[in-house]
mmCIF file of N, CA and C in Angstrom:
data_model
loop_
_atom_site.group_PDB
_atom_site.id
_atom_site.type_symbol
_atom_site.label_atom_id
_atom_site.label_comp_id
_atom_site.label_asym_id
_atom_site.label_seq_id
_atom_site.Cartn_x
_atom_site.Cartn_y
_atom_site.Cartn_z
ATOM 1 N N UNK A 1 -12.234 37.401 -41.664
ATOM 2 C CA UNK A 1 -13.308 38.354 -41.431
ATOM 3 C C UNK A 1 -13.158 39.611 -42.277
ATOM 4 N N UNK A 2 -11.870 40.343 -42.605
ATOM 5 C CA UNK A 2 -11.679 41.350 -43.336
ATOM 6 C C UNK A 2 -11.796 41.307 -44.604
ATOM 7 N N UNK A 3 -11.833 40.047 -45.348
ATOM 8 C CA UNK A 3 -11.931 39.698 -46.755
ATOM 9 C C UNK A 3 -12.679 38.557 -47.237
ATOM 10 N N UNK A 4 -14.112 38.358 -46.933
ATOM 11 C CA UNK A 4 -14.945 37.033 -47.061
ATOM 12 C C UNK A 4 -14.881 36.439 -48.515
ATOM 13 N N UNK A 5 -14.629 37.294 -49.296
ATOM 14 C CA UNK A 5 -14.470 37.251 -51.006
ATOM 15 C C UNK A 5 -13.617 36.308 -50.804
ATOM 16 N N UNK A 6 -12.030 36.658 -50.055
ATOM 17 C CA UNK A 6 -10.639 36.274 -50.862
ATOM 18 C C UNK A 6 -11.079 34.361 -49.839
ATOM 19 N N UNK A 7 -11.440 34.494 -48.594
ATOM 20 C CA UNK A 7 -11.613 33.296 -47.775
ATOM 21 C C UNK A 7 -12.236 32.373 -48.960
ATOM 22 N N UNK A 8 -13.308 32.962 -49.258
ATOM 23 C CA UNK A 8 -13.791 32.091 -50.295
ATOM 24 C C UNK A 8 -13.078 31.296 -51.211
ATOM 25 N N UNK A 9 -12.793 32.108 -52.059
ATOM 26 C CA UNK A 9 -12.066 31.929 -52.725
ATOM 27 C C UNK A 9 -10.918 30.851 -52.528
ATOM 28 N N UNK A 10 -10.107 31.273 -52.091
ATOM 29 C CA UNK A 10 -9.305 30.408 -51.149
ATOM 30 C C UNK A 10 -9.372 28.651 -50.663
ATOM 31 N N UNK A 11 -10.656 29.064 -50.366
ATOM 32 C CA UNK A 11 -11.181 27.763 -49.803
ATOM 33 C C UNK A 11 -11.751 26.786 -51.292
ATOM 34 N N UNK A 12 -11.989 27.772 -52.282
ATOM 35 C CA UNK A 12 -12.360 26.927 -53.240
ATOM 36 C C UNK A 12 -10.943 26.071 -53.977
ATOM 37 N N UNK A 13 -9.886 26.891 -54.299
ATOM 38 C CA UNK A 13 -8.819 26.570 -54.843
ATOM 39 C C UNK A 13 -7.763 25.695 -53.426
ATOM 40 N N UNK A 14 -8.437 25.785 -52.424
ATOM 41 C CA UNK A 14 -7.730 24.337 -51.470
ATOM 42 C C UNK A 14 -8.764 22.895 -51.832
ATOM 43 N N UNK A 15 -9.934 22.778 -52.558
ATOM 44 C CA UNK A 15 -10.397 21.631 -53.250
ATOM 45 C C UNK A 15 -9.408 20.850 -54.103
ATOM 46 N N UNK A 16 -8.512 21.684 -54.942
ATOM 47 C CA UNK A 16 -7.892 20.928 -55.823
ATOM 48 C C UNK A 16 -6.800 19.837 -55.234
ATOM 49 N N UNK A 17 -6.466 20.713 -53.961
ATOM 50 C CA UNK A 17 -5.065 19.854 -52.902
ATOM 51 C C UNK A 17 -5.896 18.835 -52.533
ATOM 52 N N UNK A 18 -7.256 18.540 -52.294
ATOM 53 C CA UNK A 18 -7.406 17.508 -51.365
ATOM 54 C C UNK A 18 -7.065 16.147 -52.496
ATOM 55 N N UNK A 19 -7.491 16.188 -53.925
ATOM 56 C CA UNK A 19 -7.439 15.264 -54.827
ATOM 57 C C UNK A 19 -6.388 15.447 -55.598
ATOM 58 N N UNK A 20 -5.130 16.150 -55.013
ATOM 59 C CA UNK A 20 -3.226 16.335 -55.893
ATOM 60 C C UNK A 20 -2.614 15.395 -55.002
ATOM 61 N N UNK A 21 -2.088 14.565 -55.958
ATOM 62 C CA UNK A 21 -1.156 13.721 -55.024
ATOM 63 C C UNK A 21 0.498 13.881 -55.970
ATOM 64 N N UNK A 22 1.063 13.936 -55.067
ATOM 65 C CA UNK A 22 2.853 14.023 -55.339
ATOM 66 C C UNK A 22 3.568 12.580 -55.365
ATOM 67 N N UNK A 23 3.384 11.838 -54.458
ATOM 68 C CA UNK A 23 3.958 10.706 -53.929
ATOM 69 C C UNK A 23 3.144 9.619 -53.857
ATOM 70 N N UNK A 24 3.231 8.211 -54.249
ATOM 71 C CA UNK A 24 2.292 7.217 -53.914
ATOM 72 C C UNK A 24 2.493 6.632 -52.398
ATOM 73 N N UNK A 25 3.809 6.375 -51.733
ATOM 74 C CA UNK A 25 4.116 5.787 -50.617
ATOM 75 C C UNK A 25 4.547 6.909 -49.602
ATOM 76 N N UNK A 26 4.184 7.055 -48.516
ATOM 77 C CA UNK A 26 4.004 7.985 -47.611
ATOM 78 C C UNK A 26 5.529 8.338 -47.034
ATOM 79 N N UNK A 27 6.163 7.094 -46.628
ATOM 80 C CA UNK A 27 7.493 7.243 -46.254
ATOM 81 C C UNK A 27 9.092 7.518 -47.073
ATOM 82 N N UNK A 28 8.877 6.018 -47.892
ATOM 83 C CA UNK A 28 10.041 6.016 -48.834
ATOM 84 C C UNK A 28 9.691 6.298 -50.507
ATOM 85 N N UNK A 29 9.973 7.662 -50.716
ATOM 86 C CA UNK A 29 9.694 7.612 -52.033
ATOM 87 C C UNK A 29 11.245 7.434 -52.946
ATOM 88 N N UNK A 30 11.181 7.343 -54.121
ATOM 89 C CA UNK A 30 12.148 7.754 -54.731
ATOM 90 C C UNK A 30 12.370 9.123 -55.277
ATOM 91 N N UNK A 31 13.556 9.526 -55.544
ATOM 92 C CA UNK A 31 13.674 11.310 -55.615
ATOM 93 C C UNK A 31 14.289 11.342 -56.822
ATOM 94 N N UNK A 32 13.631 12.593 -56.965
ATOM 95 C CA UNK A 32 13.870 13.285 -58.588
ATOM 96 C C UNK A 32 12.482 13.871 -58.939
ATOM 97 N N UNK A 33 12.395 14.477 -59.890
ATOM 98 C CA UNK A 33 10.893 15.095 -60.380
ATOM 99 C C UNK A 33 10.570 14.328 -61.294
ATOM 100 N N UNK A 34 11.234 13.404 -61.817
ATOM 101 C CA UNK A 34 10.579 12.791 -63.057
ATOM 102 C C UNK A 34 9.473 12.139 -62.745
ATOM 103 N N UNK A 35 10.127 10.676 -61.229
ATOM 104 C CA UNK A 35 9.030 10.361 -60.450
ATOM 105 C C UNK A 35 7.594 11.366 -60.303
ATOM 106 N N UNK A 36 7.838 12.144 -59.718
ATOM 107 C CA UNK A 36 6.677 13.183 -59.123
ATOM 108 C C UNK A 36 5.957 13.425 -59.966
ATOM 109 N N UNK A 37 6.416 14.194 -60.916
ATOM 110 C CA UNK A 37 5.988 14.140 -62.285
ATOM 111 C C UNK A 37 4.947 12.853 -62.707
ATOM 112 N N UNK A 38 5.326 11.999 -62.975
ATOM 113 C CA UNK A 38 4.585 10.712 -63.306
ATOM 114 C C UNK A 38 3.720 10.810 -62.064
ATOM 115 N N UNK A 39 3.632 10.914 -61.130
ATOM 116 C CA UNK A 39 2.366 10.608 -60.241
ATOM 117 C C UNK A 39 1.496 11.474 -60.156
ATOM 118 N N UNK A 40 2.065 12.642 -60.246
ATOM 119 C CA UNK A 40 0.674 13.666 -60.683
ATOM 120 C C UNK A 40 0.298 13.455 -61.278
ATOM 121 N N UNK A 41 0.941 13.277 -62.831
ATOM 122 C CA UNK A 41 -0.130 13.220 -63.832
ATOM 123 C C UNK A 41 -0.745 11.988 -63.870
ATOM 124 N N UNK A 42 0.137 11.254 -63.738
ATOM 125 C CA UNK A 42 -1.230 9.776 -63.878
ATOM 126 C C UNK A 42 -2.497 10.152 -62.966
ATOM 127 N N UNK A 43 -2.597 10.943 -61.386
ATOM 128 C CA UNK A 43 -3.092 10.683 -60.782
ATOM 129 C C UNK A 43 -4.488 11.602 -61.502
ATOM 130 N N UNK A 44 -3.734 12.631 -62.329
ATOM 131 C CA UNK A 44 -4.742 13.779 -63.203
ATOM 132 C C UNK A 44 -5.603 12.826 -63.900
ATOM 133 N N UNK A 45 -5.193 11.916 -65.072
ATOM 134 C CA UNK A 45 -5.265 11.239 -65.977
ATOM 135 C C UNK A 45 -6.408 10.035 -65.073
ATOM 136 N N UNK A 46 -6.471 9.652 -64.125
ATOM 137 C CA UNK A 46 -6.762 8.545 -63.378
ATOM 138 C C UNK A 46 -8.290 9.665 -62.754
ATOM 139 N N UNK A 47 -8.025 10.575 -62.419
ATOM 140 C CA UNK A 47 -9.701 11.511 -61.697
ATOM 141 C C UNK A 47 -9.970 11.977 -63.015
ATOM 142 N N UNK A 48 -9.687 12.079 -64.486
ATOM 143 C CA UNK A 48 -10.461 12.064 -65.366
ATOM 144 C C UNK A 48 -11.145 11.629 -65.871
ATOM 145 N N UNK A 49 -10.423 10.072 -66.218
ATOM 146 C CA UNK A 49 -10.723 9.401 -66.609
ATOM 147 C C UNK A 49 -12.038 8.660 -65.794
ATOM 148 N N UNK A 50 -12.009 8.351 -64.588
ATOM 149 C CA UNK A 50 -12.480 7.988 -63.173
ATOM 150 C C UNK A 50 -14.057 9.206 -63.581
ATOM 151 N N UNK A 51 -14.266 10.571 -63.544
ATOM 152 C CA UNK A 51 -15.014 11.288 -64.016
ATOM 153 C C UNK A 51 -15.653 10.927 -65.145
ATOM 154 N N UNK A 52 -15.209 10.820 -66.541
ATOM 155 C CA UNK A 52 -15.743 10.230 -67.389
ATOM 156 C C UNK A 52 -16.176 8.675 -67.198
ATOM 157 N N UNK A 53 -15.515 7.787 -66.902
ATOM 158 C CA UNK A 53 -16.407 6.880 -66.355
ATOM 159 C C UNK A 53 -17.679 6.176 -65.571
ATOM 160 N N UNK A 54 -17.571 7.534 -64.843
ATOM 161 C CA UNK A 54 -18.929 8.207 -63.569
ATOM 162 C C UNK A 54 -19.853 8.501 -64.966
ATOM 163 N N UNK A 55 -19.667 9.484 -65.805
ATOM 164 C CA UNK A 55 -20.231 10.397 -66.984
ATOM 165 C C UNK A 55 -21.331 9.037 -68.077
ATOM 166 N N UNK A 56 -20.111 8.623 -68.381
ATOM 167 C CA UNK A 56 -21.089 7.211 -69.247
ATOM 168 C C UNK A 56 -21.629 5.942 -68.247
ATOM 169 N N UNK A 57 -21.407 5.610 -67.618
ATOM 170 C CA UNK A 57 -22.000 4.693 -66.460
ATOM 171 C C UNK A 57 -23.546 5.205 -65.995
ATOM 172 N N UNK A 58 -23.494 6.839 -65.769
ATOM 173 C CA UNK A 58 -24.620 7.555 -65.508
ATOM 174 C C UNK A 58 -25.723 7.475 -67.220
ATOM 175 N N UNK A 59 -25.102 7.666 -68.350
ATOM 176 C CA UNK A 59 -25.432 7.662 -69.478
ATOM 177 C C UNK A 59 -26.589 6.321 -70.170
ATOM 178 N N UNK A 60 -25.065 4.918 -69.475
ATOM 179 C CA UNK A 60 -25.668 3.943 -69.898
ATOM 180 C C UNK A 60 -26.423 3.030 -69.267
ATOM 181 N N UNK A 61 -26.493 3.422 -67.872
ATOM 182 C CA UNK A 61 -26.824 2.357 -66.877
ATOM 183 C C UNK A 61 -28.346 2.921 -66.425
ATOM 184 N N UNK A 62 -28.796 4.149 -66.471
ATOM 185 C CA UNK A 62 -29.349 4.729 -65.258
ATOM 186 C C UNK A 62 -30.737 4.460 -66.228
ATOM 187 N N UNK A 63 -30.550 4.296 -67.433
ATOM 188 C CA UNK A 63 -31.872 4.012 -68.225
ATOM 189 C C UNK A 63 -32.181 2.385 -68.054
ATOM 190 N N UNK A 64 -31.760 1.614 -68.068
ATOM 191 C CA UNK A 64 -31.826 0.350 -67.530
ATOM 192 C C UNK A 64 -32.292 0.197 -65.684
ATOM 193 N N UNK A 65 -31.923 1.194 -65.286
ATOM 194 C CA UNK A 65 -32.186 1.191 -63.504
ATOM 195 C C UNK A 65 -34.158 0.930 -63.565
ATOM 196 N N UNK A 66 -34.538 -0.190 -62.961
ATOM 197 C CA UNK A 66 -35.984 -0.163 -62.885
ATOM 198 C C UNK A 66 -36.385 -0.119 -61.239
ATOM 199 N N UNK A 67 -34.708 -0.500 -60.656
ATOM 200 C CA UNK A 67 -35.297 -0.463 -59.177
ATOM 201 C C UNK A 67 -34.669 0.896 -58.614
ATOM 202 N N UNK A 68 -34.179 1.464 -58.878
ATOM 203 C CA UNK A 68 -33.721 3.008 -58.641
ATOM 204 C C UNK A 68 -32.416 2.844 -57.607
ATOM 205 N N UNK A 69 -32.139 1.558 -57.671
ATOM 206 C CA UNK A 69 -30.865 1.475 -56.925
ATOM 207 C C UNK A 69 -29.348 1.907 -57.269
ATOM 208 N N UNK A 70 -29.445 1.780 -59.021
ATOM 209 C CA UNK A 70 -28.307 2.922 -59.046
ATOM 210 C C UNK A 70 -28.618 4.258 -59.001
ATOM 211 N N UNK A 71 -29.526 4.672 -59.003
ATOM 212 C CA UNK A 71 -29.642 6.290 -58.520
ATOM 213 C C UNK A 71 -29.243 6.279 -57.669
ATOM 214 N N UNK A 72 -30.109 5.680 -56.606
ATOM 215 C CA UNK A 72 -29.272 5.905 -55.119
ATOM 216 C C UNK A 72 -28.076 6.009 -55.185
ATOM 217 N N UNK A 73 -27.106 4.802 -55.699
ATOM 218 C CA UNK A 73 -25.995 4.228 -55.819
ATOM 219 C C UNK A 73 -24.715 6.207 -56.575
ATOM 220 N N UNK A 74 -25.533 6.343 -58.012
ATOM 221 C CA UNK A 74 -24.887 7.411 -58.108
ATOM 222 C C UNK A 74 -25.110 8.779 -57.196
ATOM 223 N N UNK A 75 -26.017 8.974 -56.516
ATOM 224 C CA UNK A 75 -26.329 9.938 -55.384
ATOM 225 C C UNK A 75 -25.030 9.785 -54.223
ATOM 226 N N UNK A 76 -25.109 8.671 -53.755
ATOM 227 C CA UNK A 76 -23.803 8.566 -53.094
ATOM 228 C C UNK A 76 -22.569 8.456 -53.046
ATOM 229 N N UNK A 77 -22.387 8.209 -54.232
ATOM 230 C CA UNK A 77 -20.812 8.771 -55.241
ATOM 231 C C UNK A 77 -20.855 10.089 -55.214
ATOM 232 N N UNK A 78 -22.086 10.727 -55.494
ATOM 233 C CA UNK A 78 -21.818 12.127 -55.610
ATOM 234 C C UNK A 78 -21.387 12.794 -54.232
ATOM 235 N N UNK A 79 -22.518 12.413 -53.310
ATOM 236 C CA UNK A 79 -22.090 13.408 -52.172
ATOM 237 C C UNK A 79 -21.053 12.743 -51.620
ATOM 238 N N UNK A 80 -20.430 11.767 -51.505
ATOM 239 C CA UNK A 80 -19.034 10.954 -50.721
ATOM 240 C C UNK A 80 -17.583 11.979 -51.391
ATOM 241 N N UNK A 81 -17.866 12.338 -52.709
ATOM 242 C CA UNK A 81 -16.747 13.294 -53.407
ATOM 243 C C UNK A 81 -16.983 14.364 -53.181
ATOM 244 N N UNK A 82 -18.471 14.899 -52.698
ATOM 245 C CA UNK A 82 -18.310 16.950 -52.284
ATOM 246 C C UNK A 82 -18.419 16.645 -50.532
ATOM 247 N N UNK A 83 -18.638 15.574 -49.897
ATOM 248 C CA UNK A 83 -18.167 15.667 -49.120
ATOM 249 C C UNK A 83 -17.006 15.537 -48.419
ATOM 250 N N UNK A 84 -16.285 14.529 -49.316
ATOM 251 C CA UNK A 84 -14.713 14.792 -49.040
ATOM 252 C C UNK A 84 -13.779 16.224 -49.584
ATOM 253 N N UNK A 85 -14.712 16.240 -50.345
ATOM 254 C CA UNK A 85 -13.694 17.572 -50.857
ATOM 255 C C UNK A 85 -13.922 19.206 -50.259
ATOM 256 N N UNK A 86 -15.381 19.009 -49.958
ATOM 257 C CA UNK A 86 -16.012 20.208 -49.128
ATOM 258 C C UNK A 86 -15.268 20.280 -47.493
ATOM 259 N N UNK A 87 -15.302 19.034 -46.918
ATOM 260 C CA UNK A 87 -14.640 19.428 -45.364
ATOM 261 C C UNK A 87 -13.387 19.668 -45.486
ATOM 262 N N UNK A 88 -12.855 18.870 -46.272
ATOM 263 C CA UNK A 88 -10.996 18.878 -45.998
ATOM 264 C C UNK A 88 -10.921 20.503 -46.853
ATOM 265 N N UNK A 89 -11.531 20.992 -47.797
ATOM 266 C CA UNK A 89 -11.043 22.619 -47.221
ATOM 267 C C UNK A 89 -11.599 23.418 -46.607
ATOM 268 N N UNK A 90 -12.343 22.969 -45.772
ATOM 269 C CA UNK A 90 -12.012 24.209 -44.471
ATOM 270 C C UNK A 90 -11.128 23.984 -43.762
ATOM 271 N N UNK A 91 -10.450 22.615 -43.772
ATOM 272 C CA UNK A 91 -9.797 22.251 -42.718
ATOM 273 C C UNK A 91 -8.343 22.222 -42.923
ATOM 274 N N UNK A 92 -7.566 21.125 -42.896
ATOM 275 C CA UNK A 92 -5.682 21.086 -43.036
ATOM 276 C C UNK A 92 -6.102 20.269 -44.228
ATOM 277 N N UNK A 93 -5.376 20.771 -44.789
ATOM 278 C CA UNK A 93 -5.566 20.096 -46.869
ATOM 279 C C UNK A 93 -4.601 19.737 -47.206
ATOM 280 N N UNK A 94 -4.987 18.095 -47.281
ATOM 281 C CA UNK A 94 -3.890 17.179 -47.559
ATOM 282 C C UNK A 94 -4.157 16.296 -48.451
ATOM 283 N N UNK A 95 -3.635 15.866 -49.633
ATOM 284 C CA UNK A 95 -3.970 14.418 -50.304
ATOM 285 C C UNK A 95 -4.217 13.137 -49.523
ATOM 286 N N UNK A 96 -3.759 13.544 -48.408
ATOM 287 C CA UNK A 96 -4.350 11.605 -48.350
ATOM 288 C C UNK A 96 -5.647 11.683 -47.831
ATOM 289 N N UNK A 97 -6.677 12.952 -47.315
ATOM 290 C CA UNK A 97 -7.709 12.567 -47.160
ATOM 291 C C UNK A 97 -9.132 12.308 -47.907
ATOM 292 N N UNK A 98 -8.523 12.202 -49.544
ATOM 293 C CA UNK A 98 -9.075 11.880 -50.500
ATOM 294 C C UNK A 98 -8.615 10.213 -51.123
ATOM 295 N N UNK A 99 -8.169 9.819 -49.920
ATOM 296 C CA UNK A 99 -7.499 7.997 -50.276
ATOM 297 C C UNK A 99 -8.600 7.497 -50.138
ATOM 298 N N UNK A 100 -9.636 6.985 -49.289
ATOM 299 C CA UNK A 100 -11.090 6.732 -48.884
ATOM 300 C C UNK A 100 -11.743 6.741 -50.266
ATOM 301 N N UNK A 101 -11.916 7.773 -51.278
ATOM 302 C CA UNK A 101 -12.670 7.564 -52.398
ATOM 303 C C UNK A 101 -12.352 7.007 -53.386
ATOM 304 N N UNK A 102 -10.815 6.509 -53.526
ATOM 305 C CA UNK A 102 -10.005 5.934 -54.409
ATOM 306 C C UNK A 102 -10.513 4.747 -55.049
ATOM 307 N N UNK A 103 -11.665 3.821 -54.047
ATOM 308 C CA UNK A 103 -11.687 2.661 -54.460
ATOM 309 C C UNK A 103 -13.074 2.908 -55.732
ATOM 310 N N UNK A 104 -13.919 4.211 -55.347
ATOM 311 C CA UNK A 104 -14.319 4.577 -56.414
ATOM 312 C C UNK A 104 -13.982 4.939 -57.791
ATOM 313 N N UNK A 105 -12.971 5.852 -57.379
ATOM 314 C CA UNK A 105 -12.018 6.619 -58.622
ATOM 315 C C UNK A 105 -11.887 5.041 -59.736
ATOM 316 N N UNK A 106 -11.040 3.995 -59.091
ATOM 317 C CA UNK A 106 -10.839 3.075 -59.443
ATOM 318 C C UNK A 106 -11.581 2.024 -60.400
ATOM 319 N N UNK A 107 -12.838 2.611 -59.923
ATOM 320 C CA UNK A 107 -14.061 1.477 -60.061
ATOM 321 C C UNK A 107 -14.646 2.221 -61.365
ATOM 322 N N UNK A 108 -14.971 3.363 -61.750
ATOM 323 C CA UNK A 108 -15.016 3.995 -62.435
ATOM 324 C C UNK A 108 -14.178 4.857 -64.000
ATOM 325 N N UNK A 109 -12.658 4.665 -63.719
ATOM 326 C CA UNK A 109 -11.884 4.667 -64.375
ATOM 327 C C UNK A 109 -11.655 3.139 -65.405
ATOM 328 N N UNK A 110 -11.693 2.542 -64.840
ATOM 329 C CA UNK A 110 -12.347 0.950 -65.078
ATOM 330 C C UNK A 110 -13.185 0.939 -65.786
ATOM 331 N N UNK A 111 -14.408 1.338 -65.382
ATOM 332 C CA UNK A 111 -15.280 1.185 -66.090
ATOM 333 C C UNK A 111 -15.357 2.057 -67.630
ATOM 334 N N UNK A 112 -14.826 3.093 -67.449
ATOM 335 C CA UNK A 112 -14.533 3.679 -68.686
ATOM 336 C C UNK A 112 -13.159 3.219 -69.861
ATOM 337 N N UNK A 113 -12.334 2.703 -69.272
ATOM 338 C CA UNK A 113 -11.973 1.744 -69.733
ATOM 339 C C UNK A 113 -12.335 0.420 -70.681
ATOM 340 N N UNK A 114 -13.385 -0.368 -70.036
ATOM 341 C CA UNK A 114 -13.863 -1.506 -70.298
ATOM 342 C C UNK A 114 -14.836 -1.051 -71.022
ATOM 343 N N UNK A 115 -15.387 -0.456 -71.462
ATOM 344 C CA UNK A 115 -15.803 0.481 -72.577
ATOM 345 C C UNK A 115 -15.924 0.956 -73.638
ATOM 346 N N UNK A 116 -14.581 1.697 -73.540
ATOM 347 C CA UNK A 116 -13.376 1.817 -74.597
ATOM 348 C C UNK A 116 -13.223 0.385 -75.536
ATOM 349 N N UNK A 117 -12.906 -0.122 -74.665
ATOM 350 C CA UNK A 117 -12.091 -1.496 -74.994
ATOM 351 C C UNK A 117 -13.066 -2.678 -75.636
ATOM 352 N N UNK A 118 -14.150 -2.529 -75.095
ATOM 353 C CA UNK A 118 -15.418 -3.121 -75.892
ATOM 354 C C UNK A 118 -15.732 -2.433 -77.200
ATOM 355 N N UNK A 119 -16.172 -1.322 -77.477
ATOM 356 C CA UNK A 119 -16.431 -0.239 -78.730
ATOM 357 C C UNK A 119 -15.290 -0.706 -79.694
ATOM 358 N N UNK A 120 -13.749 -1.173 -78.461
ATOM 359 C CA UNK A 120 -12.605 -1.269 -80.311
ATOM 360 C C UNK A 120 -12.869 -2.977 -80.648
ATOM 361 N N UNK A 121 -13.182 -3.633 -79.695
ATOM 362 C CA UNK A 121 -13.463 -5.016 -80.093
ATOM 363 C C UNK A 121 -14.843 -5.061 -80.855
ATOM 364 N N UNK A 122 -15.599 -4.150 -80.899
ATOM 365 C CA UNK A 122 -16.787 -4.411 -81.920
ATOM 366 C C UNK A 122 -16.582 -3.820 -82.891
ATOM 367 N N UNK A 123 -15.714 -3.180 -82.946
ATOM 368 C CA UNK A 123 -15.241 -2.254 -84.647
ATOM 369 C C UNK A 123 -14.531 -3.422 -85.519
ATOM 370 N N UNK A 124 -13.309 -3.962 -84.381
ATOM 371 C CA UNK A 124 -12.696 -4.857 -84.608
ATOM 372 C C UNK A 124 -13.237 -5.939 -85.492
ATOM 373 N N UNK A 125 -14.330 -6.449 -85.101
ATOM 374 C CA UNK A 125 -15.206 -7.913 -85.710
ATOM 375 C C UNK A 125 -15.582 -7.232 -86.981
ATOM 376 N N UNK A 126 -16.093 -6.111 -87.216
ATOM 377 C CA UNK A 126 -17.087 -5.916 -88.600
ATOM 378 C C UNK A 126 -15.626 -5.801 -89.759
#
C-alpha cells in the first residue's frame, strides 16, 4: 500500500521466476553448478527458441488458415502463457507452475527447429 510503483514492479520481475528453472528432477538432483548451469540455460535457449517458433508458425501458417482455427489455436497459446505467468506472480513464484505449458514450449521449439532443418536441406539440394 505504501509503494504501488515498487509492488508493481516487483510483481513484474516475479514473471521471469515463474518460467527459470534450476533443476529438472524435483527430488534427486545432481550437485555442482555446472549441472545448474546447463539447465538454465538450455531451459533459456528452449523458451527462445519455443518463442521464435510461436513467431514463424504465426508467419507461415496463419496465411494458409481458411477456417480460422489456428487463430483460435494461436489465441490460446497466447492467453494459456499470460495466464500462467500473470497469476503465479501475484502469488508464491515457483518454476514448476509453468510445467503445464511445457508441452507447448516443446511443440513450438520443434517446430522452429524443423524449419531450420528444412531451409538447410533445400540449400543443400541446389
Amino acid at each position: 500500500e505504501s509503494d504501488p510503483q515498487e509492488f508493481i514492479l516487483s510483481r513484474l520481475r516475479k514473471l521471469w521466476y515463474v518460467w527459470e528453472k534450476h533443476r529438472i528432477f524435483p527430488y534427486a538432483n545432481p550437485t555442482g553448478n555446472t549441472y545448474k548451469l546447463m539447465v538454465y540455460w538450455g531451459n533459456i535457449i528452449l523458451l527462445i527458441s519455443s518463442l521464435a517458433g510461436f513467431a514463424v508458425w504465426m508467419k507461415l501458417e496463419m496465411r494458409k488458415d481458411k477456417s480460422g482455427f489456428k487463430k483460435v489455436f494461436s489465441y490460446l497459446i497466447i492467453l494459456l502463457v499470460l495466464y500462467t505467468s500473470v497469476l503465479h506472480a501475484f502469488t508464491i513464484t515457483s518454476g514448476r507452475f509453468s510445467i503445464p505449458v511445457y508441452p507447448e514450449v516443446f511443440l513450438f521449439a520443434g517446430y522452429l527447429y524443423f524449419q531450420i532443418f528444412a531451409k538447410i536441406k533445400l540449400l543443400m539440394r541446389r
